[in-house]
Coordinates of C-alpha atoms and ligand atoms in Angstrom, one line a residue:
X1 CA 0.0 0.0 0.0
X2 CA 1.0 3.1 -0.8
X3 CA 1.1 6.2 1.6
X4 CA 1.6 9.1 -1.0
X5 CA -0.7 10.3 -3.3
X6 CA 0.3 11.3 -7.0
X7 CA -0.8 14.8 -8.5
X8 CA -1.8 15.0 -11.8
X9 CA 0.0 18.6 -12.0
X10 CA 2.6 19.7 -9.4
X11 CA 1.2 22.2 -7.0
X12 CA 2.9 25.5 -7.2
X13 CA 2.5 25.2 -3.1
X14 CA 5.5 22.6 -2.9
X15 CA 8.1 25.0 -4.8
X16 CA 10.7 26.2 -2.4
X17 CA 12.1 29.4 -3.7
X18 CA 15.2 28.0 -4.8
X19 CA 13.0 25.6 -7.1
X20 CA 10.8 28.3 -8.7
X21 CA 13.8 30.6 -9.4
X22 CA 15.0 26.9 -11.1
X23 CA 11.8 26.5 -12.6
X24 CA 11.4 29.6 -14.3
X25 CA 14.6 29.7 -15.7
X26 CA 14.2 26.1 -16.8
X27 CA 11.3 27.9 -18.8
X28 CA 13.3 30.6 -20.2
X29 CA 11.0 32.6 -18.1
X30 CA 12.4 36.0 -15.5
X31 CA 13.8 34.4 -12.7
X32 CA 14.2 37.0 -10.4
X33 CA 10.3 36.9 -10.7
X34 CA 10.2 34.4 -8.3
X35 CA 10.7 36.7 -5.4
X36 CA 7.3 38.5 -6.2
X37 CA 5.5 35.7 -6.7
X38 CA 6.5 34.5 -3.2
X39 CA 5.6 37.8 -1.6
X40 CA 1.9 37.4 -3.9
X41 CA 1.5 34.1 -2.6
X42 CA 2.3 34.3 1.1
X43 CA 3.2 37.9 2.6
X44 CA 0.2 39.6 0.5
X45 CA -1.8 36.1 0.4
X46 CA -3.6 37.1 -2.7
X47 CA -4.8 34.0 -4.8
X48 CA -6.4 35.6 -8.2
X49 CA -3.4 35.9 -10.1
X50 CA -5.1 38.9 -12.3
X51 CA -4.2 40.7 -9.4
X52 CA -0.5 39.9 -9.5
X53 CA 0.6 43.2 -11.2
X54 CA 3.9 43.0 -11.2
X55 CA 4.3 39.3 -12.6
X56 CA 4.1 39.1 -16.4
X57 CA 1.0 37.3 -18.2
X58 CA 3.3 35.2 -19.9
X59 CA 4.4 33.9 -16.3
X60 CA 0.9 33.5 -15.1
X61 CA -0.2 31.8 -17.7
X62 CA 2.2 29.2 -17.7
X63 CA 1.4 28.8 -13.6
X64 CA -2.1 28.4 -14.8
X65 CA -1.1 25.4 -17.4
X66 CA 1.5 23.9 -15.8
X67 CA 0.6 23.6 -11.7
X68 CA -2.3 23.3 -9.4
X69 CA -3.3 26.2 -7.8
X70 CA -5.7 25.0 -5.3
X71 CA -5.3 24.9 -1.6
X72 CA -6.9 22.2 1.2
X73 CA -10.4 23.3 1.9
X74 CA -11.5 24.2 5.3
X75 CA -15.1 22.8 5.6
X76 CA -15.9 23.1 8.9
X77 CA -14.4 25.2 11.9
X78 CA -15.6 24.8 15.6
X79 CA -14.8 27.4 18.3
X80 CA -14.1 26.7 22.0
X81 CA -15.0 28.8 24.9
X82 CA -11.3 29.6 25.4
X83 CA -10.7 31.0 21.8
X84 CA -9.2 28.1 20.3
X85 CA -10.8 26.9 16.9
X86 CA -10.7 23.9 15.1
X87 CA -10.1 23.7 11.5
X88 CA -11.4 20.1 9.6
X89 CA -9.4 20.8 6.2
X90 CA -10.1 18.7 2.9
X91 CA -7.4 17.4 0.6
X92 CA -7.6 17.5 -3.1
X93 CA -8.4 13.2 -3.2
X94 CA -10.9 14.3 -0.2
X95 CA -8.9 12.8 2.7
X96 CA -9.3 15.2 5.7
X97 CA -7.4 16.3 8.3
X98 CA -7.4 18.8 11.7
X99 CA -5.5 21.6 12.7
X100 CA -5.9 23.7 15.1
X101 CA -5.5 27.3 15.9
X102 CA -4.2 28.2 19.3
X103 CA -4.2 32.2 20.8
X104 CA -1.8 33.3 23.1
X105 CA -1.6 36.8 24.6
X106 CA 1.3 37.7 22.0
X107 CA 1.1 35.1 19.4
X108 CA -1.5 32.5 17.3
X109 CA -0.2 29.3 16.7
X110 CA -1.1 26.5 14.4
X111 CA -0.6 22.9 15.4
X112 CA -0.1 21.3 11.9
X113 CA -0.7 17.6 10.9
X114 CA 1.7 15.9 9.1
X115 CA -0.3 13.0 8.1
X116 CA -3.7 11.5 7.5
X117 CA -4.2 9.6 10.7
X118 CA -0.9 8.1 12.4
X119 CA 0.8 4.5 12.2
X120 CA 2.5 5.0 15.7
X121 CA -0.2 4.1 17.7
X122 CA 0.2 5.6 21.3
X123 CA -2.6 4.4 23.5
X124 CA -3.2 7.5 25.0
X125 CA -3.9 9.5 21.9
X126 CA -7.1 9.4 19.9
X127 CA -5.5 9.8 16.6
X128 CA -3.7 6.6 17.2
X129 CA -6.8 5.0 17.0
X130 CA -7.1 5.6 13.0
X131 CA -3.7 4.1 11.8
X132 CA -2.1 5.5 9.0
X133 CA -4.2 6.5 6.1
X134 CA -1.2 8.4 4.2
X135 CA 1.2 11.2 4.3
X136 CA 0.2 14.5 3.1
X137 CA 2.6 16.3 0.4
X138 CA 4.9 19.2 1.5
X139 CA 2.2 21.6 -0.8
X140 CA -0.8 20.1 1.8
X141 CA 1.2 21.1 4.9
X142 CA 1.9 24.2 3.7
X143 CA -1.4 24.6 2.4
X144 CA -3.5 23.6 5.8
X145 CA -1.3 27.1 7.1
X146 CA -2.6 28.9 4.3
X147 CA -6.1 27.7 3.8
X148 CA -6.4 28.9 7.9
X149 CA -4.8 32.1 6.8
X150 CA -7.1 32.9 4.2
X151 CA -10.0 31.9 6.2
X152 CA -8.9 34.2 8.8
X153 CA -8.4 36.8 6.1
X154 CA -11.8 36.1 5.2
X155 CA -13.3 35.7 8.4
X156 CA -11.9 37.9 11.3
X157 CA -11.9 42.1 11.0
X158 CA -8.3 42.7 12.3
X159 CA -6.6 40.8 10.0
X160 CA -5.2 38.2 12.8
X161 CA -2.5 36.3 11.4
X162 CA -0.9 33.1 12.3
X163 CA 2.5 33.7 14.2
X164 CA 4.0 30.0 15.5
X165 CA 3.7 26.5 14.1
X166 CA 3.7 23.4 15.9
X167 CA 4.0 20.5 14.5
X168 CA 1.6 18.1 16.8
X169 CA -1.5 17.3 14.8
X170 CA -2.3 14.4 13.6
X171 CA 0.6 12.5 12.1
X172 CA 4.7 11.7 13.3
X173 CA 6.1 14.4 11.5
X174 CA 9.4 12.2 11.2
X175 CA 7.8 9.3 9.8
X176 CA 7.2 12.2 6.6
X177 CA 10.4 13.1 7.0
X178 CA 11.1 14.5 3.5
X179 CA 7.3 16.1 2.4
X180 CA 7.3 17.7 6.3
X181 CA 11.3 19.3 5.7
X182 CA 10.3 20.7 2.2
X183 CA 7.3 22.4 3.9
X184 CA 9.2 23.7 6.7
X185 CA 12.1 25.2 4.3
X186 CA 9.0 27.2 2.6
X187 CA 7.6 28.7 6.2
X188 CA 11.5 29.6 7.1
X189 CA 11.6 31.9 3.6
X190 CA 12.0 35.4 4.3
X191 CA 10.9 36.2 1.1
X192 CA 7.5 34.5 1.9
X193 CA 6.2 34.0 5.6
X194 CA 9.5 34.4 7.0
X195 CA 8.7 32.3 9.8
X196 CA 11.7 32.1 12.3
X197 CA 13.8 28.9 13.6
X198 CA 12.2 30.1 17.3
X199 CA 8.7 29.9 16.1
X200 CA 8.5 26.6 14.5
X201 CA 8.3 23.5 17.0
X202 CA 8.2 20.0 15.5
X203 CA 7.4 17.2 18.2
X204 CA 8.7 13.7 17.4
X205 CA 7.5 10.2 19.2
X206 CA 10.7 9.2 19.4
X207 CA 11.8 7.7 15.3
X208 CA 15.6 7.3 16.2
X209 CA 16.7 6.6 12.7
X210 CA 15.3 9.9 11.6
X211 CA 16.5 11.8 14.4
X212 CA 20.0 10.6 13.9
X213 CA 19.4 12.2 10.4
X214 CA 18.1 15.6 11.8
X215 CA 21.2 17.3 10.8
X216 CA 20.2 17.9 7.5
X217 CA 16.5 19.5 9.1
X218 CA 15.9 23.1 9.4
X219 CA 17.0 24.6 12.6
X220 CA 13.7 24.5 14.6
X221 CA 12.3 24.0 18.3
X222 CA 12.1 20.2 18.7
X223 CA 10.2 18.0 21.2
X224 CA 10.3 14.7 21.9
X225 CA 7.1 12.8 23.8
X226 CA 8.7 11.7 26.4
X227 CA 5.7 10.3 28.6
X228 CA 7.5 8.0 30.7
X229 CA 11.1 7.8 32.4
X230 CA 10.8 4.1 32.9
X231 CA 10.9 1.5 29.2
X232 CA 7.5 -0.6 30.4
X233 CA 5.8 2.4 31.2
X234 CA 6.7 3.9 27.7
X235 CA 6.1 0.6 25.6
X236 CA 2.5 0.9 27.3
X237 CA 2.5 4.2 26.1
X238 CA 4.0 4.0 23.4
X239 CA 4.4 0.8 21.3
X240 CA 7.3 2.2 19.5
X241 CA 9.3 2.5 22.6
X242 CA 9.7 -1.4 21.8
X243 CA 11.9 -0.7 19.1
X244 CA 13.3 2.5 20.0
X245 CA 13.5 2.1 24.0
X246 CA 14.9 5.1 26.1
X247 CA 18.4 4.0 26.1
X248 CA 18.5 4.6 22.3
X249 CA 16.3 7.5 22.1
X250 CA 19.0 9.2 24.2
X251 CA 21.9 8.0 22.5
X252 CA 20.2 9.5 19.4
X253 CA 19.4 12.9 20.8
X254 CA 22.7 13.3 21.7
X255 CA 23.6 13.8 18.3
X256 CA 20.6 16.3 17.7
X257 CA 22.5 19.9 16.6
X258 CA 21.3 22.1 19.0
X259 CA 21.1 25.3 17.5
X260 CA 18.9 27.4 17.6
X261 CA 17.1 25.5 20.0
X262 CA 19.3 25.5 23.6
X263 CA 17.1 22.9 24.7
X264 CA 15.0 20.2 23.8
X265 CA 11.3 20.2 25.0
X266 CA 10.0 16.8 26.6
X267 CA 7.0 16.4 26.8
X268 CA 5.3 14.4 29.6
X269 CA 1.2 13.2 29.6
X270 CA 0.8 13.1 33.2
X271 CA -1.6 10.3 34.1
X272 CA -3.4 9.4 37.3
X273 CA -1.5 6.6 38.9
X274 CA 0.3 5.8 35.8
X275 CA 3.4 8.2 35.3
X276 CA 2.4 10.3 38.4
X277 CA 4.6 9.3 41.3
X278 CA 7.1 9.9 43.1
X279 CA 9.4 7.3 40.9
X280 CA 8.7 9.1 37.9
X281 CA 10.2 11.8 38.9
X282 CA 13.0 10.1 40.6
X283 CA 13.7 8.8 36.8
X284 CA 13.2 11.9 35.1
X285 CA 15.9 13.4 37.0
X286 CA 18.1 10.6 36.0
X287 CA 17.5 10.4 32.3
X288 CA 17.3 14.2 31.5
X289 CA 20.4 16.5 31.8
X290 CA 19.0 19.6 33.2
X291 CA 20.9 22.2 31.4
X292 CA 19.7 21.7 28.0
X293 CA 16.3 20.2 28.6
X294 CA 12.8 21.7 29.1
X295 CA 9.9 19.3 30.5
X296 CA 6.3 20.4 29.4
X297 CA 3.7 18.5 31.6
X298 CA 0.6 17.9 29.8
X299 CA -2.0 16.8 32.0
X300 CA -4.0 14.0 30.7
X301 CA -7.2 14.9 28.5
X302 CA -10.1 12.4 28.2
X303 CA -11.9 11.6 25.2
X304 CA -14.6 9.2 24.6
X305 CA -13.4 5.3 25.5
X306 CA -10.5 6.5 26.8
X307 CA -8.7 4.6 29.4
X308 CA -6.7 6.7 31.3
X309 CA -7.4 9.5 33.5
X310 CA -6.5 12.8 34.3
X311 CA -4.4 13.5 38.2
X312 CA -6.0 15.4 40.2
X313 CA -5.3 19.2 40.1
X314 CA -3.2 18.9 43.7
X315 CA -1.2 16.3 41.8
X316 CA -0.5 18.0 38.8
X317 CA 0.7 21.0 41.2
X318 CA 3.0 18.5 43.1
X319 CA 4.6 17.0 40.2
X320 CA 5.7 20.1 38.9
X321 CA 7.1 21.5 41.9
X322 CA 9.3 18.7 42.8
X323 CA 10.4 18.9 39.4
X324 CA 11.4 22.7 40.0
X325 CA 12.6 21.9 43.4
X326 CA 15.4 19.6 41.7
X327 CA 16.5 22.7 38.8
X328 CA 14.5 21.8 35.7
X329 CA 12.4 24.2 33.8
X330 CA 9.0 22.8 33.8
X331 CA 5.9 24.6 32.5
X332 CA 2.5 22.8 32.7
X333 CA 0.3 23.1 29.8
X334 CA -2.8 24.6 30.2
X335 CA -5.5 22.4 28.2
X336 CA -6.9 24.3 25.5
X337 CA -10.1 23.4 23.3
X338 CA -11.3 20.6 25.3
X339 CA -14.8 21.5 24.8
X340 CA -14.1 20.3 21.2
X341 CA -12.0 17.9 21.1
X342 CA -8.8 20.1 19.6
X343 CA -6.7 19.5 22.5
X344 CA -3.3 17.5 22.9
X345 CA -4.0 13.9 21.8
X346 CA -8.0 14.4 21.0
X347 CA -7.6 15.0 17.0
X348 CA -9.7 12.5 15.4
X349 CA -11.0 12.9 11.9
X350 CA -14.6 14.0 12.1
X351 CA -15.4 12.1 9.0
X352 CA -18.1 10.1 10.6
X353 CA -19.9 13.2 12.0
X354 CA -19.3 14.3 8.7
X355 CA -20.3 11.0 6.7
X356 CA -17.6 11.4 4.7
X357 CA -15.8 8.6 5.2
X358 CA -16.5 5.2 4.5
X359 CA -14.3 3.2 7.1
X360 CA -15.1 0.1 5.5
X361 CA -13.0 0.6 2.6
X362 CA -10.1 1.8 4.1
X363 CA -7.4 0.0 5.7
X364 CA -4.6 1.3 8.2
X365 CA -1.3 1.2 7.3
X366 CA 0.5 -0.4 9.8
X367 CA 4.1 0.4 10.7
X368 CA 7.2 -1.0 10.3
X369 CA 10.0 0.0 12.3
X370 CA 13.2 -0.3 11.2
X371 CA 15.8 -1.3 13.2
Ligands
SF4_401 S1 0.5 11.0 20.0 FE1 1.3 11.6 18.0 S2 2.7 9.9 17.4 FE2 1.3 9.1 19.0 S3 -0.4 8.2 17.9 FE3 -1.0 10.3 18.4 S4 -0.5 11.5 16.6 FE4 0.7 9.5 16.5

């Protein structure tokens, strides 16, 4: 089974700028025209190309003939009481995905998918319950940002525009290595959105052969889910922590370029009774080197058939305070969108609320991890 889709025309979505200065000179078209278009397409975010005044009709018409000019479709939004909205966002074969749009006092932030459902299967996430349906092309990651930018365009009075990017929607964003660094080299482009290393975070379960190949990634925030500081809590967290266990994750973060990034963000999903006592702490303190680390304690979220549960507030207090007490930076995550299912490990597809999907024609890719 295959889990990339073929276009029938390239989209003009997926061009770095490098690769449209290439492709208009491969066309014996102005090169330096590529600059323009990038400001048309993503600082101005105008998508009728008649408007494009300074881009010659020659060059217009050739994008017009040559690529696909659409973007993902947003066809339904919800909006919780704390301001966060949820975007359902259609693909061109009609696969769907969420993202999610996030205020903060100074910034908005998207939490991107990278793929259509996820293969890695953590038991505490709702995603993991669809499997893999596919990856989504570099042009559908980028485009989930812009179809949320032009619907914010379109939709709110000041002009509110997206600031941060996180990639924790539904999908490992390393297990789309390649389609998920091509999109992230077009959000770096200061000639487009310009976005910096600082404001793009990309959270990884834990893929050790692609980490150990990281050093070819842009320089961006990364995060690892953590979850667990002991290997058989983590495998029943996790199921890839069978083939990656702790022991090499760490060997393989090791070798992680910190650059812009001084330290790595773990996340932890604190859960009653689980990953909640006072051994857990006891092992993150082992395991983490304070210096360069960050922990980010999300506390658990419930959705439907779920079968953890959340600590209690106290406990969520306590855990973070003895990790504070013994020098780490800890923040605690304060839930956002729980009202509909937007926050951390809730994203589901809403195709059966939707009756889009028909779930029995579709089969989950399952993963294989190499060794
Ligand atoms: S938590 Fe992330 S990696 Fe794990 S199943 Fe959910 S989407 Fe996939």
């Amino acid at each position: 089974m295959s889990i990339n889709i073929k276009l029938e025309k390239p989209s003009l979505y997926a061009l770095s700028l490098n690769e449209l200065r290439d492709y208009l000179s491969s066309q014996g078209l102005a090169k330096f025209a590529a600059d323009q278009v990038y400001q048309w397409m993503y600082k101005i975010q105008e998508r009728d190309l008649s408007k494009w005044s300074n881009i010659s009709k020659k060059i217009r018409e050739d994008f017009e003939n040559n690529f696909d000019l659409s973007l993902p479709t947003v066809i339904w939004n919800g909006l919780s009481k704390d301001g966060t909205r949820k975007f359902l966002v259609k693909m061109r074969d009609g696969q769907t995905v969420e993202t999610v749009a996030i205020p903060a006092k100074d910034r908005l932030t998207l939490c991107i998918s990278s793929q259509v459902g996820c293969a890695i299967g953590c038991t505490f996430c709702h995603t993991g319950t669809m499997g893999l349906k596919r990856n989504l092309l570099a042009d559908e990651i980028v485009g989930q940002f812009m179809a949320v930018s032009h619907w914010l365009k379109d939709n709110t009075e000041d002009g509110t525009r997206l600031s941060n990017i996180v990639f924790m929607g539904q999908g490992e964003p390393l297990h789309n290595y390649d389609n998920v660094r091509s999109a992230t080299i077009i959000f770096m482009e200061d000639k487009g959105l310009g976005l910096s290393q600082r404001k793009i975070t990309l959270s990884t379960s834990g893929l050790v052969p692609q980490i150990e190949k990281m050093w070819d990634f842009p320089p961006v925030n990364i995060a690892i889910s953590l979850h667990a500081a002991h290997n058989d809590i983590r495998t029943e967290l996790m199921p890839i922590n069978k083939a990656y266990d702790l022991e090499r994750l760490f060997n393989a973060i090791k070798k992680v370029p910190l650059k812009a990034y001084r330290r790595i963000t773990y996340e932890y999903i604190l859960i009653a009774d689980l990953n909640d006592r006072q051994e857990d702490i006891d092992g993150l303190t082992d395991l983490l080197e304070k210096s360069k680390s960050k922990i980010n304690i999300i506390p658990y979220n419930d959705f439907p058939d779920s079968k953890f549960k959340r600590p209690s507030n106290s406990k969520i207090i306590w855990f973070q305070e003895e990790l504070l007490k013994r020098g780490f930076v800890c923040t605690t995550r304060t839930t956002k969108g729980q009202d509909i299912l937007a926050a951390c490990g809730q994203l589901k597809s809403e195709y059966d609320k939707l009756n889009l999907w028909d779930q029995s024609k579709s089969k989950a890719f399952e993963m294989q991890f190499p060794q």
